[in-house]
Amino acid sequence: MSSRDTIFLINDAGELEQVPHRLFSSEELFQTLIEQHPELLVGEQIDPDNPPRWLLIQREAGIPGQDGGGARWSVDHLLLDQHGRPTFVEVKRSSDTRIRREVVGQMLDYAANAVEYWPKDRIRELAVAQYGGPESLNDRIRRLVLETEDGSESWEPDDYWASVDRHLQQGELRLLFVADQIPTELRRIIEFLNEKMPSIEVLGVEIRQYEGQSIRALVPRVVGQTEYARQTKSAGKPKAKFTKEGFLELCKPETRRFFEELLEIAGHMGLQINWGTTGFSMRVRRADGTLATLGYGVRPRYYENSPDDCFFQVSLHNYKADEAPDALRDELLQSKAFVKNTENSLDLFLERAEDKSARVILGPILEKARSLRGS
């Protein structure tokens, strides 16, 4: 498309007004526009059935090139959607020669090294800093999530951040190349990557600016979403929340007995079980009325190196300081059945446990639930 193309508007007097296309005067202004109005990354065009909604985590988010290293690169914008999927945004003007091919290598560097070297709670730390503390952040995320959950009030911060961690562990990212005009060469590369990378969504967003004497219009358009890529990626997405029966059907016999026992115990203790698209969460209501997440039952092969069987993940994220999460972590790690996943989560691998009873293996967790409930 030529930079001389125009759009036509009809003003209040019924007159036709011609509004010409204008390139952005600087990349800084372009990036600031995305920072202030992330809705320009039109989620309805990315996924019409389940449009992503955006939470800006940080502009110029640093990414290390080695374990424990400082920032080697910085992605223009780091966003999360309502499902906790990390989204990297790289903004370039069409006049920048790097938009042809170099920008693709940059983006792949960001993705590969973030998955490999970001600590599991890094995005959460950046988000807390961005929004001035955990309470303000939780309020923003709650509104983001509940707007797409039919008003459900079962949302908990721990669930959301566990989803962010799992997306990152699995390399389930979204990469968005944003430009005022996307050249044909870049579009072909985007389409190729989007079709060949099943766990990563790669798209371009072309945002064209039209400016007249009395109006400024922005017209975003998503490119690179071929029908083949749409069908392939949607085929791998879970379409519905698990039921108890559906989850247990995926478990091997010994693991099934473990989860059947655990769910029965949870029912007797009055623990809260919430089913989701990856399994279930198990929570206890404290004496003060707040909820603490004890852990998750997770479907097989949820992320790289996870077992080909259902497993349980212990969560320590939202324990209060006086609830001694460190002591609980240390106690659980005395058993070879538990493996540290992140600083605040442990994976239980049932095949490593000598006694397969849920009551025995998760005894410290169940005792913690009783103490938090005040019984």
Coordinates of C-alpha atoms in Angstrom, one line a residue:
M1 CA 0.0 0.0 0.0
S2 CA 1.3 3.5 -0.8
S3 CA 1.9 6.0 1.9
R4 CA -0.4 8.3 -0.2
D5 CA -3.5 6.2 0.5
T6 CA -6.4 7.9 2.3
I7 CA -9.6 7.2 4.1
F8 CA -12.8 9.2 3.6
L9 CA -15.0 10.5 6.4
I10 CA -18.4 12.2 6.3
N11 CA -18.5 15.1 8.7
D12 CA -21.6 16.5 10.5
A13 CA -22.4 18.7 7.6
G14 CA -22.6 15.7 5.3
E15 CA -19.4 16.7 3.5
L16 CA -16.8 14.2 2.5
E17 CA -13.4 14.7 4.2
Q18 CA -10.3 13.1 2.8
V19 CA -7.8 12.0 5.5
P20 CA -4.4 11.0 4.2
H21 CA -2.1 8.4 5.6
R22 CA 0.7 9.8 7.8
L23 CA 3.8 7.8 9.0
F24 CA 4.6 8.1 12.7
S25 CA 7.1 10.8 13.3
S26 CA 9.2 8.7 15.7
E27 CA 9.5 5.2 17.1
E28 CA 9.3 6.7 20.6
L29 CA 5.8 8.2 19.9
F30 CA 4.7 4.9 18.3
Q31 CA 5.9 2.9 21.3
T32 CA 4.2 5.3 23.7
L33 CA 0.9 4.9 21.8
I34 CA 1.0 1.1 22.4
E35 CA 2.0 1.6 26.0
Q36 CA -1.0 3.9 26.7
H37 CA -3.5 2.1 24.4
P38 CA -2.6 -1.7 24.2
E39 CA -6.2 -2.3 22.9
L40 CA -4.8 -1.2 19.6
L41 CA -3.4 -4.7 19.4
V42 CA -6.8 -5.8 18.3
G43 CA -7.6 -9.0 20.2
E44 CA -10.9 -9.5 18.2
Q45 CA -8.8 -10.0 15.1
I46 CA -6.2 -12.3 16.8
D47 CA -8.9 -14.7 18.1
P48 CA -12.5 -13.8 17.4
D49 CA -13.9 -16.6 19.6
N50 CA -11.8 -15.7 22.6
P51 CA -10.2 -12.3 22.1
P52 CA -7.1 -11.6 24.3
R53 CA -7.3 -8.6 26.6
W54 CA -4.2 -6.9 27.7
L55 CA -2.3 -6.1 30.8
L56 CA 0.9 -4.1 30.3
I57 CA 3.6 -5.6 32.5
Q58 CA 6.6 -3.4 31.5
R59 CA 8.0 -1.3 28.7
E60 CA 11.6 -2.2 27.8
A61 CA 11.5 -5.5 29.8
G62 CA 15.1 -6.7 30.3
I63 CA 16.0 -10.3 29.2
P64 CA 19.2 -12.0 30.3
G65 CA 21.5 -14.0 28.0
Q66 CA 22.7 -16.4 30.6
D67 CA 21.6 -17.9 33.9
G68 CA 21.6 -15.2 36.6
G69 CA 22.9 -12.6 34.2
G70 CA 21.8 -9.0 33.7
A71 CA 19.7 -7.7 30.9
R72 CA 21.2 -8.3 27.5
W73 CA 18.2 -7.4 25.5
S74 CA 14.9 -5.6 26.1
V75 CA 11.6 -6.2 24.5
D76 CA 9.6 -3.1 23.6
H77 CA 6.5 -4.2 25.6
L78 CA 5.8 -7.2 27.8
L79 CA 2.1 -7.9 28.1
L80 CA -0.1 -10.7 29.6
D81 CA -3.6 -11.6 28.5
Q82 CA -6.5 -12.8 30.7
H83 CA -5.3 -16.4 30.5
G84 CA -1.8 -15.5 31.7
R85 CA -0.1 -16.0 28.3
P86 CA 3.0 -13.8 28.0
T87 CA 3.0 -11.6 24.9
F88 CA 6.1 -9.9 23.5
V89 CA 5.6 -6.8 21.4
E90 CA 8.3 -5.3 19.1
V91 CA 7.5 -2.0 17.5
K92 CA 9.2 -0.7 14.3
R93 CA 8.4 2.0 11.9
S94 CA 8.4 1.0 8.2
S95 CA 11.3 3.4 7.6
D96 CA 13.5 1.3 9.9
T97 CA 15.5 -1.0 7.6
R98 CA 15.7 -3.6 10.5
I99 CA 12.0 -4.3 10.0
R100 CA 12.8 -6.5 7.0
R101 CA 14.6 -9.4 8.7
E102 CA 16.7 -8.4 11.7
V103 CA 13.6 -7.8 13.8
V104 CA 12.7 -11.5 13.5
G105 CA 16.0 -12.6 14.9
Q106 CA 15.7 -10.1 17.7
M107 CA 12.2 -11.4 18.7
L108 CA 13.4 -15.1 18.6
D109 CA 16.3 -14.2 20.9
Y110 CA 13.9 -12.6 23.3
A111 CA 11.6 -15.6 23.4
A112 CA 14.3 -18.3 23.7
N113 CA 16.2 -16.5 26.4
A114 CA 13.2 -15.4 28.5
V115 CA 11.9 -19.0 28.6
E116 CA 15.4 -20.3 29.5
Y117 CA 16.7 -17.6 31.9
W118 CA 13.9 -15.7 33.4
P119 CA 13.3 -16.8 37.0
K120 CA 9.8 -18.3 37.3
D121 CA 8.5 -15.3 39.3
R122 CA 10.2 -12.6 37.3
I123 CA 7.0 -11.5 35.4
R124 CA 5.1 -11.2 38.7
E125 CA 7.9 -9.0 40.2
L126 CA 7.8 -6.7 37.2
A127 CA 4.1 -6.5 37.4
V128 CA 4.1 -5.6 41.1
A129 CA 6.6 -2.8 40.4
Q130 CA 4.5 -1.6 37.4
Y131 CA 1.3 -1.2 39.4
G132 CA 2.7 0.0 42.7
G133 CA 2.2 -3.1 44.8
P134 CA 0.4 -6.5 44.9
E135 CA -3.0 -5.1 46.0
S136 CA -3.3 -2.7 43.1
L137 CA -2.0 -5.3 40.7
N138 CA -4.5 -8.0 41.9
D139 CA -7.3 -5.5 41.4
R140 CA -6.2 -4.9 37.8
I141 CA -5.9 -8.6 37.1
R142 CA -9.2 -9.4 38.7
R143 CA -11.0 -7.0 36.4
L144 CA -9.1 -8.4 33.4
V145 CA -10.0 -12.0 34.2
L146 CA -13.6 -11.6 35.5
E147 CA -14.7 -9.6 32.5
T148 CA -14.3 -12.8 30.5
E149 CA -15.5 -15.2 33.2
D150 CA -19.3 -14.4 33.3
G151 CA -18.9 -12.6 36.6
S152 CA -17.5 -15.6 38.4
E153 CA -16.0 -14.7 41.8
S154 CA -13.9 -17.8 42.2
W155 CA -10.8 -16.1 40.8
E156 CA -7.6 -16.1 42.9
P157 CA -4.3 -14.4 42.2
D158 CA -2.4 -17.6 42.8
D159 CA -4.3 -19.4 40.0
Y160 CA -3.4 -16.6 37.5
W161 CA 0.3 -16.5 38.3
A162 CA 0.5 -20.3 38.3
S163 CA -0.9 -20.1 34.7
V164 CA 1.7 -17.5 33.8
D165 CA 4.5 -19.7 35.1
R166 CA 3.2 -22.7 33.2
H167 CA 2.8 -20.8 29.9
L168 CA 6.4 -19.7 30.3
Q169 CA 7.7 -23.1 31.2
Q170 CA 6.0 -24.6 28.2
G171 CA 7.2 -21.8 25.9
E172 CA 3.6 -20.9 25.1
L173 CA 4.2 -17.3 24.1
R174 CA 2.7 -14.8 21.7
L175 CA 5.0 -12.7 19.6
L176 CA 3.6 -9.6 18.0
F177 CA 5.5 -7.5 15.4
V178 CA 3.9 -4.1 15.3
A179 CA 4.6 -1.6 12.5
D180 CA 2.9 1.3 10.6
Q181 CA 3.4 -0.8 7.5
I182 CA 4.5 -4.4 7.4
P183 CA 6.6 -5.3 4.3
T184 CA 5.8 -8.3 2.3
E185 CA 9.1 -10.1 3.3
L186 CA 8.2 -9.8 7.0
R187 CA 4.6 -10.9 6.5
R188 CA 5.8 -14.1 4.7
I189 CA 8.2 -14.9 7.6
I190 CA 5.4 -14.3 10.2
E191 CA 3.0 -16.6 8.3
F192 CA 5.8 -19.3 8.1
L193 CA 6.7 -19.1 11.8
N194 CA 3.0 -19.1 12.9
E195 CA 2.3 -22.2 10.9
K196 CA 5.5 -24.1 12.0
M197 CA 5.7 -23.2 15.7
P198 CA 2.7 -24.9 17.3
S199 CA 3.1 -23.5 20.9
I200 CA 4.0 -20.0 19.9
E201 CA 1.6 -17.5 18.2
V202 CA 3.4 -15.2 15.8
L203 CA 1.5 -12.4 14.3
G204 CA 2.0 -8.9 12.9
V205 CA -0.2 -5.9 13.7
E206 CA -0.1 -3.1 11.2
I207 CA -1.3 0.2 12.7
R208 CA -1.9 2.8 10.0
Q209 CA -2.2 6.4 11.0
Y210 CA -4.4 8.9 9.1
E211 CA -4.3 12.5 9.9
G212 CA -6.3 15.5 8.7
Q213 CA -6.9 19.0 9.8
S214 CA -9.5 18.0 12.4
I215 CA -9.1 14.3 12.9
R216 CA -6.5 11.6 13.6
A217 CA -7.5 8.0 12.9
L218 CA -5.7 4.8 13.7
V219 CA -6.6 1.6 11.8
P220 CA -5.1 -1.6 13.1
R221 CA -5.0 -4.8 11.1
V222 CA -3.6 -8.3 12.1
V223 CA -1.5 -10.1 9.5
G224 CA 0.0 -13.5 9.4
Q225 CA -3.0 -15.5 10.7
T226 CA -3.4 -18.1 8.0
E227 CA -6.4 -20.5 8.1
Y228 CA -4.0 -23.4 8.5
A229 CA -2.3 -21.8 11.5
R230 CA -5.7 -20.9 13.0
Q231 CA -7.0 -24.5 12.8
T232 CA -3.7 -26.1 14.0
K233 CA -3.4 -23.9 17.0
S234 CA -7.0 -24.0 18.0
A235 CA -6.9 -27.8 17.8
G236 CA -4.4 -27.9 20.6
K237 CA -6.3 -25.6 22.9
P238 CA -8.4 -27.1 25.7
K239 CA -12.0 -26.2 24.9
A240 CA -13.6 -26.8 28.3
K241 CA -12.9 -27.2 31.9
F242 CA -12.2 -30.6 33.3
T243 CA -14.7 -32.5 35.3
K244 CA -13.7 -34.9 38.1
E245 CA -14.5 -37.9 35.8
G246 CA -12.6 -36.5 32.8
F247 CA -9.5 -35.7 34.9
L248 CA -9.4 -39.2 36.5
E249 CA -9.7 -40.9 33.2
L250 CA -6.3 -39.4 32.2
C251 CA -4.6 -40.8 35.3
K252 CA -2.8 -44.1 35.5
P253 CA -4.4 -46.6 37.9
E254 CA -2.2 -45.9 40.9
T255 CA -2.4 -42.1 40.4
R256 CA -6.2 -42.3 39.9
R257 CA -6.5 -44.0 43.3
F258 CA -4.3 -41.2 44.8
F259 CA -6.5 -38.4 43.4
E260 CA -9.7 -40.2 44.3
E261 CA -8.6 -40.4 47.9
L262 CA -7.4 -36.8 47.9
L263 CA -10.7 -35.5 46.5
E264 CA -12.6 -37.5 49.1
I265 CA -10.5 -36.1 51.9
A266 CA -11.0 -32.6 50.5
G267 CA -14.7 -33.1 50.5
H268 CA -14.7 -34.3 54.2
M269 CA -12.5 -31.3 55.2
G270 CA -14.6 -28.8 53.4
L271 CA -11.7 -27.7 51.1
Q272 CA -12.7 -25.8 47.9
I273 CA -12.1 -27.7 44.6
N274 CA -12.3 -25.6 41.4
W275 CA -12.0 -27.3 38.1
G276 CA -10.2 -25.6 35.2
T277 CA -8.7 -26.3 31.8
T278 CA -5.6 -28.0 33.2
G279 CA -7.0 -29.8 36.2
F280 CA -8.2 -28.5 39.5
S281 CA -7.1 -26.2 42.3
M282 CA -7.5 -27.0 46.0
R283 CA -8.0 -24.2 48.5
V284 CA -8.8 -23.7 52.1
R285 CA -10.7 -20.8 53.6
R286 CA -8.8 -19.2 56.4
A287 CA -10.5 -18.2 59.7
D288 CA -10.5 -14.6 58.5
G289 CA -12.5 -15.6 55.4
T290 CA -9.6 -15.3 52.8
L291 CA -8.6 -18.3 50.7
A292 CA -5.2 -20.0 50.6
T293 CA -4.3 -22.2 47.6
L294 CA -2.8 -25.5 48.7
G295 CA -2.0 -26.9 45.3
Y296 CA -3.2 -28.1 41.9
G297 CA -4.0 -31.4 40.3
V298 CA -2.5 -31.1 36.8
R299 CA -3.1 -33.0 33.6
P300 CA -0.3 -35.1 32.0
R301 CA 2.5 -33.5 30.0
Y302 CA 1.4 -30.0 30.9
Y303 CA 4.9 -28.6 30.5
E304 CA 8.3 -29.8 29.4
N305 CA 9.7 -32.5 31.7
S306 CA 6.4 -33.0 33.5
P307 CA 5.3 -36.6 33.7
D308 CA 3.0 -38.4 31.2
D309 CA 0.6 -38.9 34.1
C310 CA -1.5 -36.6 36.2
F311 CA 0.5 -35.0 39.1
F312 CA 0.0 -32.7 42.0
Q313 CA 1.7 -29.3 42.4
V314 CA 2.0 -27.8 45.8
S315 CA 1.6 -24.0 45.9
L316 CA 3.3 -21.7 48.5
H317 CA 2.6 -18.4 46.7
N318 CA 0.0 -16.8 48.8
Y319 CA 0.9 -18.0 52.3
K320 CA 1.4 -15.1 54.8
A321 CA 4.8 -14.7 56.5
D322 CA 3.4 -15.9 59.8
E323 CA 2.1 -19.1 58.1
A324 CA 5.7 -20.3 57.7
P325 CA 5.8 -21.4 54.0
D326 CA 9.6 -21.9 54.2
A327 CA 9.1 -24.5 57.0
L328 CA 6.4 -26.3 55.0
R329 CA 8.7 -26.4 51.9
D330 CA 11.6 -27.8 53.9
E331 CA 9.4 -30.4 55.5
L332 CA 8.0 -31.6 52.1
L333 CA 11.4 -31.7 50.4
Q334 CA 12.6 -34.2 53.0
S335 CA 10.5 -36.7 50.9
K336 CA 12.1 -37.7 47.6
A337 CA 8.6 -37.6 46.1
F338 CA 8.7 -33.8 46.0
V339 CA 10.8 -31.8 43.5
K340 CA 11.3 -28.1 43.6
N341 CA 9.8 -26.4 40.6
T342 CA 10.1 -22.7 41.6
E343 CA 10.8 -21.0 44.9
N344 CA 7.1 -21.2 45.7
S345 CA 6.0 -24.4 44.1
L346 CA 6.8 -28.1 44.4
D347 CA 5.9 -31.0 42.1
L348 CA 4.8 -34.3 43.5
F349 CA 5.8 -37.3 41.5
L350 CA 3.9 -40.2 42.8
E351 CA 6.2 -42.9 41.4
R352 CA 8.9 -41.7 43.8
A353 CA 6.8 -42.0 46.9
E354 CA 7.2 -45.1 49.0
D355 CA 3.6 -44.8 50.4
K356 CA 1.1 -43.9 47.7
S357 CA -1.6 -42.7 50.1
A358 CA -2.7 -39.2 49.6
R359 CA -3.3 -38.9 53.4
V360 CA 0.3 -39.8 54.0
I361 CA 2.1 -38.0 51.2
L362 CA 0.2 -34.8 51.6
G363 CA -0.1 -35.0 55.4
P364 CA 1.8 -31.8 56.0
I365 CA -0.4 -30.0 53.5
L366 CA -3.6 -31.3 55.1
E367 CA -2.3 -30.4 58.5
K368 CA -1.5 -26.9 57.3
A369 CA -5.1 -26.6 55.9
R370 CA -6.5 -27.5 59.4
S371 CA -4.3 -24.9 61.1
L372 CA -5.2 -22.2 58.5
R373 CA -8.9 -23.0 59.0
G374 CA -8.5 -22.7 62.7
S375 CA -9.7 -26.3 63.4

